[in-house]
Amino acid sequence: MEKLIDAHSHLWLRQDTSWNGKPIRTTQNGRSIFLGEEVQMLPPFMIDGRNTAEVFLSCMDYAQVSAAVVVQEFIDGIQNDYLAEVQRRYGGRLLVCGMADYLRPGYYEQVETLIQQGFKGIAIPGHRLNGASLTSDEMMRMFHLMEQNDVFLSITLADGDEQVAQMHEVITECPRLRIAIGHFGMANPPQTPPWENPSWRDQILLARNENVMIESGGITWLYNSEFYPFPSAIRAIRETADLVGIERLMWGSDYPRTITAITYRMSYDFVLKSSELTERDKNLFLGDNARRFYGFTNLVDLPYIKNMSE
């Protein structure tokens, strides 16, 4: 197996923010107040609520994951200060994204500063923009700035095809902008399998453009009710590969939220053990595509450490 790269993870020191007027606050034992209810946001052994790079790297070492991309989400609060420090300390293994407050004018200058600070990627939780356009004048200026500086875009789109036309315009205007579309296009409509849903296919087909990729961050969450070994997730990967080619797909774990239900290794192990994907498919999906897209070099070799219980 080639070296593994996680294209979708999250880090924060503490959740202390709000979304649509509802609080998101770290409490205790890995829990958070989240939009009106208490949820298990982290594994219960992370008792101080700190989702740190050091704990993540320990999980990565154990699971033999060589590198990871750290994205951002409004529900965790803007973490630029912490992630800048993470990049300085662990930049060989963790590639971090900056994020601006896109809900208020002036974010172009914020992104300009982030690029000057050395951020190589910018995250946009597009599904949480509350109707704000991806093609506004300020947003397009930002995309052109990113393209000129070879800064990639990590974006999660609203379900279905709501933002697809806007993304086509962005891709046309900025053809050299590297774009990673997250959460596998939210491949779990409640009634229709995604591969039978035209609006999901329209989002996935964006990856037929040269510099656009699809990453699977949170796919085990999307099929959480099915649980390991997530046969419908494997079906979604195969159907997506048929649409755009396996060369356009990347594995992402959505760490740490997904590891409240499964282990970090399980977030890719179901792919590794599937008989429905070839060895080439697995190598490309689990690491090679991300290495090429993000430009990772000198990836670390991580030995397998036997469990005491084996």
Tab-separated table of N, CA and C in Angstrom, residues 42-111:
chain	number	residue	atom	x	y	z
A	42	LEU	N	-16.257	15.052	20.450
A	42	LEU	CA	-14.959	14.392	20.411
A	42	LEU	C	-15.047	13.057	21.139
A	43	PRO	N	-14.087	12.173	20.933
A	43	PRO	CA	-14.062	10.952	21.748
A	43	PRO	C	-13.996	11.307	23.231
A	44	PRO	N	-14.610	10.521	24.089
A	44	PRO	CA	-14.736	10.894	25.501
A	44	PRO	C	-13.423	10.972	26.259
A	45	PHE	N	-12.342	10.378	25.717
A	45	PHE	CA	-11.056	10.483	26.411
A	45	PHE	C	-10.400	11.845	26.199
A	46	MET	N	-10.915	12.649	25.266
A	46	MET	CA	-10.399	14.009	25.073
A	46	MET	C	-11.173	14.922	26.027
A	47	ILE	N	-10.884	14.771	27.313
A	47	ILE	CA	-11.746	15.323	28.359
A	47	ILE	C	-11.693	16.841	28.442
A	48	ASP	N	-10.608	17.454	27.942
A	48	ASP	CA	-10.497	18.909	28.050
A	48	ASP	C	-11.066	19.634	26.835
A	49	GLY	N	-11.590	18.899	25.856
A	49	GLY	CA	-12.196	19.521	24.681
A	49	GLY	C	-11.196	20.063	23.682
A	50	ARG	N	-9.893	19.872	23.925
A	50	ARG	CA	-8.847	20.379	23.037
A	50	ARG	C	-8.576	19.358	21.941
A	51	ASN	N	-8.863	19.746	20.725
A	51	ASN	CA	-8.662	18.901	19.545
A	51	ASN	C	-7.351	19.344	18.894
A	52	THR	N	-6.234	18.851	19.428
A	52	THR	CA	-4.937	19.396	19.091
A	52	THR	C	-4.211	18.611	18.005
A	53	ALA	N	-3.220	19.277	17.411
A	53	ALA	CA	-2.390	18.637	16.394
A	53	ALA	C	-1.627	17.459	16.971
A	54	GLU	N	-1.187	17.570	18.224
A	54	GLU	CA	-0.394	16.501	18.814
A	54	GLU	C	-1.194	15.210	18.954
A	55	VAL	N	-2.446	15.315	19.387
A	55	VAL	CA	-3.292	14.123	19.490
A	55	VAL	C	-3.573	13.558	18.096
A	56	PHE	N	-3.843	14.443	17.136
A	56	PHE	CA	-4.108	13.994	15.769
A	56	PHE	C	-2.894	13.276	15.192
A	57	LEU	N	-1.713	13.829	15.380
A	57	LEU	CA	-0.504	13.194	14.855
A	57	LEU	C	-0.276	11.828	15.497
A	58	SER	N	-0.618	11.688	16.759
A	58	SER	CA	-0.519	10.384	17.404
A	58	SER	C	-1.468	9.389	16.750
A	59	CYS	N	-2.695	9.832	16.459
A	59	CYS	CA	-3.654	8.974	15.743
A	59	CYS	C	-3.144	8.635	14.345
A	60	MET	N	-2.568	9.619	13.673
A	60	MET	CA	-2.025	9.394	12.339
A	60	MET	C	-0.886	8.384	12.378
A	61	ASP	N	0.002	8.509	13.349
A	61	ASP	CA	1.112	7.564	13.471
A	61	ASP	C	0.591	6.146	13.664
A	62	TYR	N	-0.384	6.001	14.559
A	62	TYR	CA	-0.945	4.681	14.844
A	62	TYR	C	-1.611	4.090	13.605
A	63	ALA	N	-2.336	4.920	12.867
A	63	ALA	CA	-3.058	4.449	11.684
A	63	ALA	C	-2.194	4.452	10.429
A	64	GLN	N	-0.936	4.865	10.538
A	64	GLN	CA	0.014	4.907	9.425
A	64	GLN	C	-0.426	5.865	8.314
A	65	VAL	N	-0.941	7.017	8.733
A	65	VAL	CA	-1.321	8.079	7.799
A	65	VAL	C	-0.177	9.096	7.767
A	66	SER	N	0.423	9.278	6.601
A	66	SER	CA	1.644	10.077	6.505
A	66	SER	C	1.398	11.571	6.601
A	67	ALA	N	0.280	12.058	6.056
A	67	ALA	CA	0.028	13.497	6.013
A	67	ALA	C	-1.472	13.744	5.990
A	68	ALA	N	-1.854	14.993	6.298
A	68	ALA	CA	-3.274	15.339	6.316
A	68	ALA	C	-3.457	16.811	5.971
A	69	VAL	N	-4.612	17.111	5.400
A	69	VAL	CA	-5.039	18.476	5.135
A	69	VAL	C	-6.029	18.871	6.227
A	70	VAL	N	-5.797	20.022	6.854
A	70	VAL	CA	-6.674	20.524	7.915
A	70	VAL	C	-7.516	21.652	7.337
A	71	VAL	N	-8.819	21.435	7.273
A	71	VAL	CA	-9.737	22.437	6.740
A	71	VAL	C	-10.411	23.155	7.914
A	72	GLN	N	-11.288	24.097	7.618
A	72	GLN	CA	-12.003	24.807	8.682
A	72	GLN	C	-13.494	24.857	8.384
A	73	GLU	N	-14.272	25.098	9.446
A	73	GLU	CA	-15.732	25.136	9.385
A	73	GLU	C	-16.230	26.197	10.344
A	74	PHE	N	-17.264	26.934	9.969
A	74	PHE	CA	-17.808	27.970	10.845
A	74	PHE	C	-18.233	27.420	12.204
A	75	ILE	N	-18.704	26.168	12.247
A	75	ILE	CA	-19.218	25.627	13.507
A	75	ILE	C	-18.118	25.379	14.528
A	76	ASP	N	-16.855	25.451	14.109
A	76	ASP	CA	-15.748	25.307	15.056
A	76	ASP	C	-15.145	26.647	15.449
A	77	GLY	N	-15.601	27.720	14.810
A	77	GLY	CA	-14.977	29.018	15.009
A	77	GLY	C	-13.736	29.144	14.140
A	78	ILE	N	-13.368	30.364	13.807
A	78	ILE	CA	-12.197	30.590	12.962
A	78	ILE	C	-10.935	30.292	13.776
A	79	GLN	N	-10.086	29.408	13.254
A	79	GLN	CA	-8.935	28.894	13.991
A	79	GLN	C	-7.610	29.308	13.353
A	80	ASN	N	-7.580	30.439	12.666
A	80	ASN	CA	-6.378	30.816	11.916
A	80	ASN	C	-5.135	30.942	12.792
A	81	ASP	N	-5.258	31.555	13.957
A	81	ASP	CA	-4.084	31.755	14.808
A	81	ASP	C	-3.477	30.418	15.221
A	82	TYR	N	-4.334	29.496	15.657
A	82	TYR	CA	-3.824	28.189	16.071
A	82	TYR	C	-3.244	27.422	14.886
A	83	LEU	N	-3.928	27.441	13.758
A	83	LEU	CA	-3.469	26.661	12.613
A	83	LEU	C	-2.190	27.227	12.009
A	84	ALA	N	-1.980	28.520	12.117
A	84	ALA	CA	-0.703	29.085	11.670
A	84	ALA	C	0.438	28.499	12.492
A	85	GLU	N	0.222	28.337	13.795
A	85	GLU	CA	1.239	27.726	14.654
A	85	GLU	C	1.422	26.245	14.309
A	86	VAL	N	0.320	25.556	14.026
A	86	VAL	CA	0.402	24.148	13.603
A	86	VAL	C	1.235	24.025	12.334
A	87	GLN	N	1.005	24.921	11.378
A	87	GLN	CA	1.771	24.877	10.129
A	87	GLN	C	3.252	25.099	10.391
A	88	ARG	N	3.575	26.020	11.282
A	88	ARG	CA	4.986	26.278	11.595
A	88	ARG	C	5.651	25.069	12.236
A	89	ARG	N	4.917	24.364	13.093
A	89	ARG	CA	5.524	23.264	13.847
A	89	ARG	C	5.491	21.941	13.104
A	90	TYR	N	4.420	21.726	12.330
A	90	TYR	CA	4.227	20.394	11.751
A	90	TYR	C	3.953	20.461	10.246
A	91	GLY	N	4.487	21.478	9.589
A	91	GLY	CA	4.182	21.707	8.182
A	91	GLY	C	4.576	20.578	7.254
A	92	GLY	N	5.473	19.710	7.668
A	92	GLY	CA	5.829	18.582	6.820
A	92	GLY	C	4.736	17.547	6.698
A	93	ARG	N	3.836	17.523	7.687
A	93	ARG	CA	2.781	16.494	7.697
A	93	ARG	C	1.373	17.078	7.663
A	94	LEU	N	1.186	18.280	8.178
A	94	LEU	CA	-0.138	18.891	8.233
A	94	LEU	C	-0.165	20.135	7.358
A	95	LEU	N	-1.019	20.116	6.355
A	95	LEU	CA	-1.211	21.242	5.442
A	95	LEU	C	-2.516	21.917	5.829
A	96	VAL	N	-2.447	23.151	6.323
A	96	VAL	CA	-3.620	23.775	6.926
A	96	VAL	C	-4.243	24.815	6.000
A	97	CYS	N	-5.544	25.005	6.152
A	97	CYS	CA	-6.302	26.009	5.402
A	97	CYS	C	-6.664	27.174	6.323
A	98	GLY	N	-6.547	28.377	5.811
A	98	GLY	CA	-7.076	29.534	6.500
A	98	GLY	C	-8.546	29.720	6.170
A	99	MET	N	-9.224	30.550	6.937
A	99	MET	CA	-10.636	30.827	6.671
A	99	MET	C	-10.959	32.253	7.082
A	100	ALA	N	-11.812	32.914	6.312
A	100	ALA	CA	-12.253	34.283	6.597
A	100	ALA	C	-13.739	34.282	6.961
A	101	ASP	N	-14.220	35.410	7.409
A	101	ASP	CA	-15.644	35.579	7.724
A	101	ASP	C	-16.354	36.042	6.463
A	102	TYR	N	-16.836	35.074	5.683
A	102	TYR	CA	-17.418	35.379	4.372
A	102	TYR	C	-18.826	35.963	4.468
A	103	LEU	N	-19.365	36.037	5.658
A	103	LEU	CA	-20.721	36.555	5.831
A	103	LEU	C	-20.749	38.065	6.011
A	104	ARG	N	-19.552	38.683	6.058
A	104	ARG	CA	-19.458	40.132	6.207
A	104	ARG	C	-18.483	40.692	5.189
A	105	PRO	N	-18.764	41.856	4.631
A	105	PRO	CA	-17.829	42.461	3.669
A	105	PRO	C	-16.452	42.660	4.296
A	106	GLY	N	-15.421	42.580	3.452
A	106	GLY	CA	-14.064	42.777	3.924
A	106	GLY	C	-13.245	41.512	4.018
A	107	TYR	N	-13.829	40.380	3.607
A	107	TYR	CA	-13.079	39.121	3.730
A	107	TYR	C	-11.953	39.010	2.706
A	108	TYR	N	-12.032	39.778	1.611
A	108	TYR	CA	-10.924	39.744	0.640
A	108	TYR	C	-9.623	40.136	1.338
A	109	GLU	N	-9.653	41.200	2.120
A	109	GLU	CA	-8.453	41.644	2.822
A	109	GLU	C	-8.006	40.607	3.838
A	110	GLN	N	-8.947	39.922	4.475
A	110	GLN	CA	-8.580	38.854	5.413
A	110	GLN	C	-7.818	37.742	4.699
A	111	VAL	N	-8.324	37.334	3.541
A	111	VAL	CA	-7.664	36.264	2.787
A	111	VAL	C	-6.309	36.726	2.263
